[in-house]
Amino acid sequence: VLLGIAVTLSIATRNKQAIIFAVIIFVLALGILRVKEAFEKPDILKPLRDAGEIIIITGIIHGEPDVREKSTKVLVESEGAKILVTIPLYHEYRYGDRIRITGNLTTPIEFPDFNYKEYLKKDGVFSVMYLPEIELLERDKGNMMYALILKTKSALRESLENSLSGQAREMLEAILLGDQSQLSRALKDKLNTTGLSHVTAVSGMHITIITNILMATLLGIGL
């Protein structure tokens, strides 16, 4: 209703501020719909969760594997449902792999100081599975463009690892690739103590750098 009023007002008055207001209302409406859609995703695996039975699920690895100190987490999507799966640290699986997982499907744990269940729920993840049996069925079943981006990222990481070592490599991987998993505890403590931990996080600074590069490129080709 607000969008309709704003558009009608902008057309009737030819007022620039009214047009800007209409655009803001439109973006706000899209945001509301996106939040509503995210929180109303059906939990289709609920009957199978916490049943104490071995479940077999076939799905595709969605997103880049999250490598931790002692394990790796992968997001498996199966028929619209997302499952966060914890697998051993050294593995051969990557984005776009179609796999079959066999194990116990459980509800995320709620810690006293952190609601892990709600944290995953915002991304549409209601179920987790720890150290299941995994069988690789097919490769490269994901988005080709996203797979190319991850392949480029992997090549950049390999180049950094071959060129640098120690804290210099850790810092560059965090700043350039957004990968903080390689930061040592000692380096994290130093960054926290000096108030520079934001440098290694994907933030407004990174967006500003990318925007400046794109702006210079587009202006350079005449746009």
GROMACS .gro file of C-alpha atoms in nm:
model
  223
    1VAL     CA    1   0.000   0.000   0.000
    2LEU     CA    2   0.281   0.240   0.094
    3LEU     CA    3   0.463   0.159  -0.229
    4GLY     CA    4   0.151   0.228  -0.434
    5ILE     CA    5   0.093   0.561  -0.260
    6ALA     CA    6   0.457   0.663  -0.306
    7VAL     CA    7   0.463   0.575  -0.677
    8THR     CA    8   0.130   0.751  -0.739
    9LEU     CA    9   0.256   1.058  -0.553
   10SER     CA   10   0.581   1.070  -0.748
   11ILE     CA   11   0.400   1.040  -1.083
   12ALA     CA   12   0.139   1.300  -0.990
   13THR     CA   13   0.380   1.560  -0.855
   14ARG     CA   14   0.691   1.479  -1.060
   15ASN     CA   15   0.873   1.547  -0.735
   16LYS     CA   16   1.227   1.412  -0.713
   17GLN     CA   17   1.206   1.357  -0.338
   18ALA     CA   18   0.883   1.159  -0.383
   19ILE     CA   19   1.056   0.936  -0.638
   20ILE     CA   20   1.345   0.874  -0.397
   21PHE     CA   21   1.091   0.794  -0.124
   22ALA     CA   22   0.920   0.545  -0.358
   23VAL     CA   23   1.251   0.369  -0.426
   24ILE     CA   24   1.329   0.349  -0.052
   25ILE     CA   25   0.985   0.203   0.023
   26PHE     CA   26   1.029  -0.050  -0.260
   27VAL     CA   27   1.367  -0.168  -0.124
   28LEU     CA   28   1.222  -0.183   0.228
   29ALA     CA   29   0.932  -0.396   0.103
   30LEU     CA   30   1.175  -0.636  -0.066
   31GLY     CA   31   1.370  -0.662   0.258
   32ILE     CA   32   1.057  -0.744   0.456
   33LEU     CA   33   0.959  -1.014   0.207
   34ARG     CA   34   1.310  -1.162   0.215
   35VAL     CA   35   1.311  -1.184   0.596
   36LYS     CA   36   0.961  -1.333   0.594
   37GLU     CA   37   1.065  -1.593   0.336
   38ALA     CA   38   1.379  -1.683   0.534
   39PHE     CA   39   1.195  -1.741   0.863
   40GLU     CA   40   0.907  -1.936   0.709
   41LYS     CA   41   1.108  -2.205   0.532
   42PRO     CA   42   0.951  -2.546   0.599
   43ASP     CA   43   1.142  -2.789   0.820
   44ILE     CA   44   1.084  -3.098   0.606
   45LEU     CA   45   1.340  -3.312   0.793
   46LYS     CA   46   1.177  -3.263   1.135
   47PRO     CA   47   1.018  -3.615   1.143
   48LEU     CA   48   1.361  -3.773   1.084
   49ARG     CA   49   1.556  -3.560   1.331
   50ASP     CA   50   1.651  -3.688   1.679
   51ALA     CA   51   1.484  -4.020   1.602
   52GLY     CA   52   1.792  -4.219   1.706
   53GLU     CA   53   1.793  -4.399   1.372
   54ILE     CA   54   2.048  -4.411   1.093
   55ILE     CA   55   1.934  -4.184   0.809
   56ILE     CA   56   2.053  -4.193   0.447
   57ILE     CA   57   2.038  -3.862   0.260
   58THR     CA   58   2.159  -3.768  -0.087
   59GLY     CA   59   2.243  -3.405  -0.158
   60ILE     CA   60   2.485  -3.154  -0.307
   61ILE     CA   61   2.753  -2.963  -0.115
   62HIS     CA   62   2.640  -2.601  -0.109
   63GLY     CA   63   2.907  -2.336  -0.059
   64GLU     CA   64   3.274  -2.364   0.023
   65PRO     CA   65   3.377  -2.620   0.289
   66ASP     CA   66   3.455  -2.447   0.620
   67VAL     CA   67   3.792  -2.583   0.737
   68ARG     CA   68   3.840  -2.564   1.116
   69GLU     CA   69   4.129  -2.667   1.343
   70LYS     CA   70   4.011  -3.024   1.399
   71SER     CA   71   3.731  -3.078   1.145
   72THR     CA   72   3.559  -2.943   0.836
   73LYS     CA   73   3.197  -2.836   0.803
   74VAL     CA   74   3.005  -2.863   0.476
   75LEU     CA   75   2.651  -2.751   0.399
   76VAL     CA   76   2.458  -3.024   0.218
   77GLU     CA   77   2.137  -2.931   0.037
   78SER     CA   78   1.884  -3.205  -0.033
   79GLU     CA   79   1.542  -3.135  -0.188
   80GLY     CA   80   1.529  -2.786  -0.042
   81ALA     CA   81   1.651  -2.886   0.306
   82LYS     CA   82   1.994  -2.783   0.436
   83ILE     CA   83   2.207  -2.995   0.668
   84LEU     CA   84   2.531  -2.881   0.830
   85VAL     CA   85   2.761  -3.183   0.822
   86THR     CA   86   3.083  -3.217   1.022
   87ILE     CA   87   3.345  -3.434   0.849
   88PRO     CA   88   3.712  -3.518   0.918
   89LEU     CA   89   3.967  -3.241   0.863
   90TYR     CA   90   4.137  -3.395   0.560
   91HIS     CA   91   3.882  -3.472   0.294
   92GLU     CA   92   3.839  -3.477  -0.083
   93TYR     CA   93   3.501  -3.309  -0.107
   94ARG     CA   94   3.429  -2.964  -0.254
   95TYR     CA   95   3.147  -2.737  -0.369
   96GLY     CA   96   2.914  -2.900  -0.622
   97ASP     CA   97   2.984  -3.260  -0.516
   98ARG     CA   98   2.678  -3.483  -0.502
   99ILE     CA   99   2.722  -3.711  -0.201
  100ARG     CA  100   2.534  -3.970   0.000
  101ILE     CA  101   2.559  -3.930   0.380
  102THR     CA  102   2.465  -4.194   0.633
  103GLY     CA  103   2.434  -4.109   1.003
  104ASN     CA  104   2.222  -3.964   1.283
  105LEU     CA  105   2.029  -3.646   1.207
  106THR     CA  106   2.015  -3.420   1.514
  107THR     CA  107   1.902  -3.074   1.627
  108PRO     CA  108   2.178  -2.812   1.674
  109ILE     CA  109   2.292  -2.777   2.035
  110GLU     CA  110   2.187  -2.468   2.233
  111PHE     CA  111   2.478  -2.349   2.447
  112PRO     CA  112   2.427  -2.142   2.766
  113ASP     CA  113   2.596  -1.836   2.616
  114PHE     CA  114   2.515  -1.891   2.248
  115ASN     CA  115   2.197  -2.007   2.074
  116TYR     CA  116   2.355  -2.216   1.798
  117LYS     CA  117   2.013  -2.342   1.688
  118GLU     CA  118   1.881  -1.991   1.614
  119TYR     CA  119   2.213  -1.893   1.454
  120LEU     CA  120   2.178  -2.172   1.197
  121LYS     CA  121   1.804  -2.120   1.160
  122LYS     CA  122   1.857  -1.777   1.002
  123ASP     CA  123   2.024  -1.957   0.709
  124GLY     CA  124   1.750  -2.216   0.681
  125VAL     CA  125   1.953  -2.487   0.856
  126PHE     CA  126   1.752  -2.692   1.109
  127SER     CA  127   1.956  -3.014   1.119
  128VAL     CA  128   2.316  -3.120   1.177
  129MET     CA  129   2.502  -3.446   1.127
  130TYR     CA  130   2.836  -3.537   1.284
  131LEU     CA  131   3.096  -3.761   1.118
  132PRO     CA  132   2.862  -3.960   0.891
  133GLU     CA  133   2.965  -4.216   0.636
  134ILE     CA  134   3.010  -4.034   0.303
  135GLU     CA  135   2.998  -4.165  -0.052
  136LEU     CA  136   3.087  -3.943  -0.347
  137LEU     CA  137   2.836  -3.987  -0.630
  138GLU     CA  138   2.910  -3.708  -0.881
  139ARG     CA  139   3.129  -3.402  -0.926
  140ASP     CA  140   3.053  -3.049  -1.050
  141LYS     CA  141   2.676  -3.040  -0.993
  142GLY     CA  142   2.673  -2.682  -0.862
  143ASN     CA  143   2.669  -2.339  -1.025
  144MET     CA  144   2.950  -2.316  -1.283
  145MET     CA  145   3.023  -1.948  -1.217
  146TYR     CA  146   3.047  -1.994  -0.840
  147ALA     CA  147   3.265  -2.302  -0.890
  148LEU     CA  148   3.500  -2.093  -1.107
  149ILE     CA  149   3.521  -1.826  -0.834
  150LEU     CA  150   3.612  -2.090  -0.573
  151LYS     CA  151   3.868  -2.244  -0.809
  152THR     CA  152   4.028  -1.899  -0.856
  153LYS     CA  153   4.029  -1.849  -0.480
  154SER     CA  154   4.197  -2.187  -0.433
  155ALA     CA  155   4.465  -2.095  -0.689
  156LEU     CA  156   4.532  -1.765  -0.509
  157ARG     CA  157   4.561  -1.947  -0.176
  158GLU     CA  158   4.806  -2.196  -0.324
  159SER     CA  159   5.012  -1.911  -0.469
  160LEU     CA  160   5.028  -1.739  -0.128
  161GLU     CA  161   5.129  -2.062   0.044
  162ASN     CA  162   5.409  -2.117  -0.209
  163SER     CA  163   5.533  -1.757  -0.187
  164LEU     CA  164   5.506  -1.668   0.183
  165SER     CA  165   5.515  -1.828   0.523
  166GLY     CA  166   5.435  -1.749   0.883
  167GLN     CA  167   5.222  -1.455   0.991
  168ALA     CA  168   5.262  -1.273   0.657
  169ARG     CA  169   5.084  -1.557   0.476
  170GLU     CA  170   4.819  -1.585   0.747
  171MET     CA  171   4.742  -1.213   0.730
  172LEU     CA  172   4.724  -1.199   0.350
  173GLU     CA  173   4.495  -1.502   0.330
  174ALA     CA  174   4.262  -1.336   0.581
  175ILE     CA  175   4.268  -0.993   0.412
  176LEU     CA  176   4.257  -1.104   0.047
  177LEU     CA  177   4.052  -1.423   0.070
  178GLY     CA  178   3.846  -1.366   0.383
  179ASP     CA  179   3.989  -1.689   0.528
  180GLN     CA  180   4.056  -1.651   0.901
  181SER     CA  181   4.086  -2.025   0.964
  182GLN     CA  182   4.465  -2.012   0.914
  183LEU     CA  183   4.524  -1.735   1.168
  184SER     CA  184   4.719  -1.865   1.466
  185ARG     CA  185   4.587  -1.803   1.815
  186ALA     CA  186   4.892  -1.584   1.890
  187LEU     CA  187   4.822  -1.361   1.590
  188LYS     CA  188   4.450  -1.338   1.673
  189ASP     CA  189   4.539  -1.228   2.026
  190LYS     CA  190   4.773  -0.958   1.891
  191LEU     CA  191   4.506  -0.827   1.654
  192ASN     CA  192   4.248  -0.820   1.934
  193THR     CA  193   4.486  -0.644   2.172
  194THR     CA  194   4.568  -0.371   1.920
  195GLY     CA  195   4.208  -0.335   1.802
  196LEU     CA  196   4.292  -0.440   1.445
  197SER     CA  197   4.091  -0.761   1.419
  198HIS     CA  198   3.846  -0.588   1.180
  199VAL     CA  199   4.123  -0.574   0.918
  200THR     CA  200   4.098  -0.950   0.864
  201ALA     CA  201   3.717  -0.958   0.843
  202VAL     CA  202   3.513  -0.901   0.529
  203SER     CA  203   3.394  -0.549   0.601
  204GLY     CA  204   3.312  -0.210   0.457
  205MET     CA  205   3.682  -0.156   0.393
  206HIS     CA  206   3.691  -0.447   0.149
  207ILE     CA  207   3.374  -0.330  -0.023
  208THR     CA  208   3.526   0.018  -0.058
  209ILE     CA  209   3.841  -0.124  -0.218
  210ILE     CA  210   3.640  -0.336  -0.462
  211THR     CA  211   3.413  -0.039  -0.543
  212ASN     CA  212   3.711   0.186  -0.617
  213ILE     CA  213   3.867  -0.077  -0.844
  214LEU     CA  214   3.537  -0.127  -1.032
  215MET     CA  215   3.477   0.248  -1.056
  216ALA     CA  216   3.824   0.311  -1.202
  217THR     CA  217   3.779   0.023  -1.449
  218LEU     CA  218   3.433   0.135  -1.564
  219LEU     CA  219   3.539   0.499  -1.598
  220GLY     CA  220   3.848   0.385  -1.786
  221ILE     CA  221   3.637   0.208  -2.052
  222GLY     CA  222   3.412   0.511  -2.093
  223LEU     CA  223   3.110   0.430  -1.872
   0.00000   0.00000   0.00000
